[in-house]
């Protein structure tokens, strides 16, 4: 059970892994399965196991406490054994990785070399099994960072391997060993590519951090960096299945690398130009583009089209991810971060931190947009000194009411002095905290529309809202200040019948509130939200 738990913790829980590679666990019970030492058969077999290295001279099992991985030849004979301690509380100085004494022999999973001309070569067996469990069965492993042996090279020659993807750990030792190995393989006529994990990670750690493993490992394989091949190779090239479309292939002009191996030059991909409705943010080698953010005029929503692109040191496009989501929805953010991490070959924390910067900038812009939206859309035009003096003179005129009625008659309405004046005073009350409201009633064709038009003609355009009809919910979806100190005019009573209830509440309470039921983006539970106009 403890060995199975270890395999699961390392992501090595493929149902066929144990049987396929005959994995075992050394737990000090080997002696119980052998004849006793005091019998000749028991003495002989223990002596043979000690000579091989399974038993130590002290009588203890060499691989005690280890997951055991045998290296078999084509006939099923064990040529080498690898042991990996599964406990983390070992005494200081106790090695975690064990092999049989003597030089390493054999090639793990040599069947893959016979089945495929392209091989993934890992630094360690745990990493190789990680690729295998993720579906990349054309994989083998060296015996550590300096563990590529003559047996490995002979097997590559024997099976005619034409391309090797070196998937060593992404650390200084792994990079040095990969460069050294590439030179050796290229000299043998084998094309080489370097699988680059994020700095400091190996295949297993990377697959555990970015799940599902078949996607994250597939990404780094497709983005493997071409190192080189022998210039006199006359074999047909293999299909490029482990290189991204934007990576240059060996047919383009090459430049020398620090290791002396030709590296293909990659085309530089410039970031897209910005437009009025998109925001561009750069974080290191990641370029973020946000579209549609101007449509979010509610502080409860941030639905955008979000693209992140990653560029190489020379400016070439490595990878990208794009999706449309609400950045205020935790579940949508988590899904975007997970997928973008896989596509870009980065840790979740890096993408999450970048997204935090993007969200903060968007919130700043959104706050400014919301403040602008609630400002009066039509500002009151300024008055000149002469106009202001004339207005004050009119207001102070003792015959102000008569002049107002006279002006309305000049607009074409005659004999309606009292009604015109009542309507005009109601229109002027829009400036008060508790404005008046009027309803014009008469028989058909008696001039109701003319009376209303005459009153509205005396109201500035920026303070007048005039509709033929309104739906029952229309008032609830107006902005918070859209109706403030303005006059609302409806042509016919029939046109406002559906909105009569909302209008009545607006007149009596001065505001409208509406509760709406929807799903919480985080928990998925039904919640009630309140909107106010």
XYZ file of C-alpha atoms in Angstrom:
533
model
C 0.000 0.000 0.000
C 2.746 2.506 0.829
C 4.424 1.941 -2.546
C 1.106 2.330 -4.377
C 0.493 5.561 -2.483
C 3.926 6.817 -3.530
C 3.240 6.045 -7.181
C -0.076 7.873 -7.000
C 1.559 10.875 -5.330
C 4.041 11.056 -8.210
C 1.248 10.820 -10.772
C 2.309 7.300 -11.804
C -1.064 5.607 -11.401
C -1.499 4.174 -14.907
C -3.314 0.818 -14.531
C -0.746 -1.009 -16.697
C 2.452 0.570 -15.393
C 3.292 -1.980 -12.682
C 2.693 -5.060 -14.829
C 4.259 -3.573 -17.954
C 7.587 -2.740 -16.280
C 7.419 -5.301 -13.437
C 7.704 -2.732 -10.660
C 8.206 -3.928 -7.101
C 8.736 -2.757 -3.540
C 11.512 -3.852 -1.210
C 10.164 -4.003 2.334
C 12.564 -6.467 4.076
C 10.356 -9.471 3.294
C 12.623 -11.044 0.655
C 14.238 -13.300 3.250
C 10.820 -14.721 4.152
C 10.371 -15.928 0.564
C 13.715 -17.759 0.413
C 14.821 -21.031 1.951
C 16.387 -20.522 5.381
C 20.095 -19.756 5.575
C 20.895 -22.969 7.446
C 19.866 -24.990 4.390
C 22.213 -25.388 1.438
C 19.647 -23.985 -1.023
C 19.074 -20.943 1.177
C 22.814 -20.339 1.583
C 23.441 -20.663 -2.157
C 20.695 -18.307 -3.289
C 21.612 -15.711 -0.673
C 25.226 -15.869 -1.779
C 24.197 -15.344 -5.393
C 21.952 -12.371 -4.470
C 24.788 -10.878 -2.453
C 27.128 -11.239 -5.425
C 24.584 -9.518 -7.687
C 24.062 -6.752 -5.123
C 20.509 -7.433 -3.970
C 21.842 -8.330 -0.525
C 24.639 -6.452 1.194
C 27.427 -8.114 3.140
C 25.596 -7.175 6.335
C 22.659 -9.321 5.201
C 20.339 -6.363 4.687
C 18.415 -5.804 1.483
C 20.187 -3.221 -0.667
C 16.913 -1.673 -1.905
C 15.065 -1.774 1.414
C 12.326 0.887 1.506
C 12.577 1.515 -2.224
C 10.307 1.370 -5.230
C 12.176 -1.087 -7.479
C 12.349 -0.712 -11.270
C 14.169 -3.480 -13.194
C 15.845 -2.855 -16.549
C 15.172 -5.848 -18.778
C 16.646 -7.060 -22.038
C 14.599 -8.372 -24.952
C 14.382 -11.831 -23.371
C 13.153 -10.538 -20.013
C 16.480 -10.901 -18.184
C 17.271 -8.289 -15.546
C 20.357 -6.257 -16.503
C 20.055 -3.429 -13.988
C 17.826 -2.441 -11.073
C 16.900 1.061 -9.953
C 15.598 1.756 -6.483
C 13.895 4.961 -5.304
C 13.385 5.510 -1.579
C 9.743 6.392 -0.997
C 10.113 8.001 2.441
C 11.179 11.606 2.984
C 12.365 11.195 6.589
C 15.624 9.404 5.764
C 18.713 9.879 7.869
C 21.061 12.566 6.624
C 23.360 11.176 3.961
C 21.058 8.303 2.966
C 20.842 8.233 -0.841
C 17.391 8.401 -2.407
C 18.492 6.758 -5.662
C 20.111 3.307 -5.723
C 21.434 0.982 -8.427
C 23.153 -2.360 -8.454
C 26.930 -2.225 -7.866
C 29.141 -1.901 -10.933
C 28.647 -0.197 -14.291
C 25.124 0.396 -15.572
C 23.843 -2.088 -18.113
C 20.848 -2.195 -20.420
C 18.278 0.283 -21.680
C 14.949 0.737 -19.953
C 11.934 0.320 -22.281
C 14.111 -0.642 -25.252
C 10.932 -1.791 -26.988
C 10.174 1.889 -27.643
C 13.355 2.231 -29.702
C 12.254 -0.628 -31.911
C 8.784 0.858 -32.396
C 9.606 4.517 -33.044
C 12.298 6.481 -34.832
C 11.751 9.393 -32.421
C 12.685 8.870 -28.774
C 12.186 10.984 -25.647
C 15.270 10.633 -23.440
C 14.849 11.527 -19.776
C 17.434 11.975 -17.069
C 15.735 9.593 -14.625
C 13.365 6.645 -14.680
C 10.656 8.428 -12.672
C 10.554 11.133 -15.351
C 10.461 8.541 -18.130
C 7.566 6.714 -16.473
C 5.785 10.078 -16.155
C 5.890 10.476 -19.942
C 4.802 6.849 -20.404
C 1.794 7.224 -18.106
C 0.787 10.381 -20.008
C 0.654 8.399 -23.256
C 4.097 9.194 -24.666
C 5.364 5.615 -24.745
C 8.342 6.338 -27.033
C 10.472 7.160 -23.996
C 13.571 5.858 -22.247
C 15.899 7.110 -19.542
C 19.569 7.585 -18.742
C 20.993 6.673 -15.352
C 21.184 10.199 -14.008
C 22.619 13.407 -15.383
C 25.851 11.728 -16.530
C 24.285 8.324 -17.043
C 24.049 8.049 -20.818
C 26.013 4.845 -21.429
C 27.510 2.973 -24.325
C 24.527 0.602 -24.075
C 22.209 3.530 -24.796
C 24.220 4.623 -27.801
C 24.449 1.063 -29.119
C 20.687 0.651 -28.794
C 20.038 3.901 -30.686
C 22.319 2.692 -33.476
C 20.823 -0.790 -33.479
C 17.260 0.445 -33.868
C 18.070 3.277 -36.277
C 16.817 6.107 -34.057
C 16.718 9.306 -36.100
C 15.571 11.930 -33.579
C 16.046 12.305 -29.811
C 14.178 14.793 -27.659
C 16.419 15.357 -24.638
C 14.077 15.852 -21.656
C 16.687 16.319 -18.934
C 15.951 18.387 -15.808
C 15.853 22.150 -16.311
C 18.774 23.044 -14.066
C 22.424 23.895 -14.655
C 23.559 20.263 -14.463
C 20.770 19.114 -16.768
C 21.473 21.862 -19.307
C 25.199 21.082 -19.373
C 24.578 17.362 -19.763
C 22.004 17.965 -22.522
C 24.409 20.160 -24.488
C 27.191 17.579 -24.131
C 24.901 14.716 -25.131
C 23.563 16.623 -28.152
C 27.059 16.980 -29.572
C 27.613 13.232 -29.200
C 24.299 12.286 -30.781
C 24.587 14.739 -33.663
C 27.979 13.237 -34.462
C 26.148 9.903 -34.782
C 23.757 11.413 -37.332
C 20.866 11.727 -34.858
C 18.753 14.887 -34.885
C 18.442 16.466 -31.419
C 15.896 18.727 -29.739
C 15.885 20.052 -26.169
C 12.671 19.750 -24.170
C 12.647 22.809 -21.920
C 10.639 22.690 -18.732
C 10.243 25.805 -16.585
C 13.452 26.644 -14.750
C 14.181 24.285 -11.863
C 11.642 21.609 -12.826
C 11.936 18.083 -14.171
C 9.334 16.142 -16.140
C 7.592 14.676 -13.095
C 7.441 17.931 -11.121
C 6.171 19.788 -14.189
C 3.459 17.198 -14.887
C 2.292 17.316 -11.266
C 2.041 21.099 -11.274
C 0.285 21.365 -14.645
C -2.467 18.828 -15.034
C -3.608 16.963 -17.030
C -0.133 15.588 -17.716
C -0.833 14.552 -21.309
C -1.558 18.173 -22.195
C 1.283 19.819 -20.284
C 3.887 17.293 -21.442
C 2.528 17.407 -24.960
C 2.995 21.170 -24.908
C 6.695 21.052 -23.975
C 7.260 18.344 -26.567
C 5.650 20.454 -29.291
C 7.771 23.396 -28.199
C 11.040 21.446 -28.003
C 13.941 23.599 -29.138
C 15.766 22.272 -32.178
C 19.497 21.909 -31.494
C 20.864 20.399 -34.674
C 21.683 17.395 -36.793
C 24.665 16.208 -38.813
C 24.924 18.205 -42.062
C 25.441 15.050 -44.136
C 22.232 13.332 -43.014
C 20.671 11.822 -46.129
C 17.702 10.133 -44.499
C 14.170 11.391 -44.972
C 13.200 13.764 -42.130
C 10.660 12.590 -39.602
C 7.366 14.478 -39.368
C 7.743 17.424 -37.023
C 5.394 16.279 -34.270
C 7.225 17.746 -31.308
C 7.763 21.296 -32.567
C 5.296 24.207 -32.536
C 4.263 25.734 -35.808
C 6.074 28.971 -34.981
C 9.415 27.261 -34.298
C 11.855 27.464 -37.184
C 12.809 24.140 -38.773
C 16.363 23.220 -39.725
C 15.972 24.386 -43.328
C 16.184 28.061 -42.336
C 19.521 29.856 -41.833
C 21.132 28.862 -38.555
C 23.257 30.746 -36.055
C 25.865 29.190 -33.765
C 24.958 28.614 -30.149
C 27.206 28.815 -27.115
C 27.630 25.044 -27.188
C 28.926 25.099 -30.771
C 25.805 23.416 -32.136
C 23.753 25.059 -34.876
C 20.481 26.526 -33.652
C 17.776 27.482 -36.167
C 16.906 31.150 -36.269
C 13.283 31.842 -35.414
C 11.139 34.532 -36.975
C 10.224 37.412 -34.687
C 6.508 37.785 -34.087
C 5.490 41.313 -33.158
C 2.634 41.860 -30.706
C -0.649 42.947 -32.260
C -1.394 46.679 -32.385
C -3.735 48.123 -29.797
C -7.142 49.597 -30.601
C -9.498 51.875 -28.663
C -11.338 48.915 -27.177
C -8.335 46.816 -26.198
C -5.720 47.034 -23.500
C -2.145 45.700 -23.854
C -0.137 44.772 -20.752
C 3.331 43.206 -20.721
C 4.657 41.155 -17.803
C 8.159 39.849 -18.527
C 7.911 37.672 -21.634
C 4.110 37.481 -21.357
C 1.953 39.861 -23.387
C -1.684 40.258 -22.310
C -4.392 41.666 -24.566
C -7.820 42.556 -23.193
C -10.802 43.302 -25.411
C -14.370 44.300 -24.589
C -13.584 45.836 -21.198
C -15.442 49.078 -22.026
C -18.770 47.231 -22.043
C -18.549 46.483 -18.313
C -20.363 49.367 -16.674
C -21.380 47.405 -13.593
C -18.962 46.867 -10.681
C -20.308 43.319 -10.399
C -19.063 42.126 -13.802
C -15.788 42.075 -15.737
C -16.480 40.015 -18.853
C -13.648 40.329 -21.367
C -11.867 38.553 -24.192
C -8.442 37.778 -22.734
C -5.391 36.662 -24.682
C -1.924 35.943 -23.286
C 1.078 35.414 -25.542
C 4.548 34.283 -24.547
C 7.613 35.287 -26.509
C 11.100 33.827 -26.588
C 14.262 35.780 -25.826
C 14.644 36.657 -29.506
C 11.063 37.913 -29.742
C 9.632 34.831 -31.448
C 6.156 33.693 -30.448
C 6.340 30.567 -28.300
C 2.695 30.013 -27.391
C -0.589 31.719 -26.586
C -3.998 31.166 -25.010
C -7.216 33.111 -25.546
C -10.708 32.827 -24.078
C -13.722 34.933 -23.103
C -14.564 34.965 -19.401
C -15.795 37.006 -16.458
C -12.700 37.905 -14.423
C -14.875 38.308 -11.330
C -15.887 34.623 -11.528
C -13.411 32.564 -9.492
C -14.222 29.332 -11.319
C -13.701 30.910 -14.741
C -10.418 32.482 -13.613
C -9.131 29.167 -12.269
C -9.965 27.386 -15.522
C -8.251 30.088 -17.571
C -5.130 30.015 -15.373
C -4.932 26.234 -15.567
C -5.226 26.104 -19.357
C -2.975 29.108 -19.983
C -0.295 27.563 -17.758
C -0.370 24.434 -19.888
C -0.269 26.295 -23.180
C 2.515 28.653 -22.073
C 4.537 26.081 -20.148
C 4.463 28.162 -16.959
C 3.568 27.563 -13.336
C 0.030 28.405 -12.253
C 1.377 31.001 -9.808
C 3.060 32.971 -12.607
C -0.116 33.185 -14.698
C -2.212 33.903 -11.600
C 0.068 36.776 -10.574
C -0.027 38.240 -14.083
C -3.808 38.010 -14.173
C -3.925 39.883 -10.865
C -2.018 42.800 -12.427
C -4.353 42.765 -15.419
C -7.439 42.750 -13.202
C -6.178 45.668 -11.084
C -5.616 47.802 -14.185
C -9.011 46.857 -15.558
C -10.717 47.801 -12.293
C -9.065 51.229 -12.396
C -10.251 51.791 -15.954
C -13.702 50.430 -15.140
C -14.114 52.811 -12.187
C -13.310 55.733 -14.463
C -15.740 54.474 -17.098
C -18.534 54.016 -14.543
C -18.006 57.500 -13.128
C -18.133 58.905 -16.636
C -21.313 56.988 -17.429
C -23.236 58.335 -14.429
C -22.354 61.922 -15.239
C -25.028 63.836 -17.118
C -24.684 62.870 -20.742
C -25.749 66.342 -21.912
C -24.174 69.002 -19.795
C -25.923 72.319 -19.305
C -24.508 74.761 -21.820
C -22.752 77.721 -20.178
C -24.353 81.168 -20.249
C -22.553 84.287 -21.277
C -22.653 87.335 -19.013
C -25.290 89.004 -21.181
C -27.441 85.862 -21.287
C -27.244 85.457 -17.514
C -28.223 89.106 -17.002
C -31.206 88.709 -19.333
C -32.322 85.541 -17.508
C -32.175 87.245 -14.122
C -34.133 90.175 -15.463
C -36.843 87.806 -16.683
C -37.032 86.020 -13.332
C -37.392 89.343 -11.499
C -40.036 90.658 -13.886
C -43.372 91.343 -12.085
C -45.295 90.083 -15.131
C -43.282 86.834 -15.401
C -46.355 84.585 -15.512
C -48.037 86.618 -18.221
C -44.842 86.608 -20.307
C -44.597 82.813 -20.015
C -48.180 82.360 -21.203
C -47.610 84.834 -24.020
C -44.513 82.973 -25.195
C -46.469 79.711 -25.279
C -49.241 81.291 -27.296
C -46.580 82.384 -29.766
C -45.721 78.675 -30.061
C -49.213 78.115 -31.460
C -51.402 77.159 -28.470
C -54.168 79.704 -27.826
C -56.891 79.688 -25.151
C -55.113 77.245 -22.845
C -53.496 79.758 -20.490
C -54.262 77.926 -17.227
C -53.351 74.504 -18.581
C -50.164 75.807 -20.171
C -49.110 77.484 -16.969
C -49.864 74.391 -14.866
C -47.891 72.224 -17.258
C -44.957 74.632 -17.320
C -44.790 74.861 -13.511
C -44.850 71.068 -13.294
C -41.970 70.963 -15.806
C -40.008 73.519 -13.781
C -40.511 71.390 -10.628
C -38.058 68.877 -12.104
C -35.380 70.945 -10.372
C -36.916 70.151 -6.956
C -36.268 67.096 -4.785
C -40.015 66.252 -4.961
C -41.129 67.149 -8.496
C -44.739 67.322 -9.633
C -46.376 65.090 -12.224
C -49.311 65.874 -14.514
C -51.754 63.878 -16.621
C -53.451 65.631 -19.545
C -56.990 64.364 -20.168
C -59.498 65.405 -22.841
C -61.660 64.054 -25.607
C -60.051 62.846 -28.800
C -58.550 65.511 -31.106
C -58.904 68.216 -28.434
C -55.250 69.279 -28.623
C -53.548 67.229 -25.865
C -50.437 66.668 -27.956
C -50.214 70.344 -28.904
C -50.432 71.360 -25.265
C -47.702 68.917 -24.245
C -45.470 69.949 -27.149
C -45.827 73.616 -26.167
C -44.755 72.870 -22.590
C -41.851 70.665 -23.682
C -40.684 73.337 -26.116
C -39.859 75.468 -23.060
C -37.639 72.663 -21.584
C -33.975 72.435 -22.696
C -33.208 69.443 -24.898
C -30.667 67.990 -22.424
C -33.317 67.865 -19.676
C -36.148 66.347 -21.706
C -36.812 62.606 -22.263
C -39.715 61.885 -24.595
C -41.023 58.412 -25.545
C -44.037 57.120 -27.455
C -44.320 54.062 -25.173
C -42.473 52.199 -22.388
C -42.286 48.529 -21.397
C -42.939 47.365 -17.882
C -39.249 46.790 -17.047
C -37.661 49.665 -18.968
C -37.447 52.058 -16.018
C -35.638 49.469 -13.902
C -32.739 49.287 -16.354
C -32.006 52.986 -16.543
C -28.788 54.256 -15.026
C -28.820 55.475 -11.446
C -28.786 59.152 -12.443
C -30.346 59.001 -15.921
C -33.631 60.546 -14.721
C -32.310 63.018 -12.192
C -33.783 66.551 -12.632
C -35.252 65.642 -16.007
C -38.772 65.573 -17.350
C -40.189 62.327 -18.749
C -42.975 62.716 -21.317
C -45.136 59.907 -22.767
C -47.400 60.668 -25.722
C -50.432 58.509 -24.783
C -51.669 56.784 -21.658
C -51.817 53.500 -23.568
C -48.113 53.756 -24.236
C -47.309 53.808 -20.532
C -49.851 51.284 -19.296
C -47.245 48.520 -18.804
C -44.958 50.887 -16.886
C -47.732 52.532 -14.825
C -46.764 50.689 -11.627
C -43.090 51.638 -11.934
C -43.996 55.257 -12.702
C -46.248 55.445 -9.660
C -43.449 54.161 -7.405
C -40.960 56.516 -8.996
C -43.253 59.474 -8.309
C -44.055 58.519 -4.731
C -40.702 57.102 -3.541
C -38.286 58.907 -5.814
C -36.487 55.645 -6.642
C -37.038 52.114 -7.952
C -35.574 48.901 -6.570
C -35.721 45.450 -8.129
C -34.586 42.046 -6.808
C -33.319 39.545 -9.381
C -32.447 35.888 -8.786
C -29.377 34.329 -10.365
C -26.500 31.925 -9.738
C -23.495 32.836 -7.666
C -20.425 32.511 -9.914
C -18.298 30.954 -7.180
C -20.616 28.569 -5.333
C -23.246 28.003 -8.024
C -25.997 28.635 -5.448
C -29.084 30.707 -6.229
C -28.771 34.221 -4.830
C -30.898 37.369 -4.920
C -29.355 40.651 -6.038
C -30.949 44.103 -5.680
C -30.780 46.835 -8.318
C -31.624 50.475 -7.620
C -32.538 53.326 -10.017
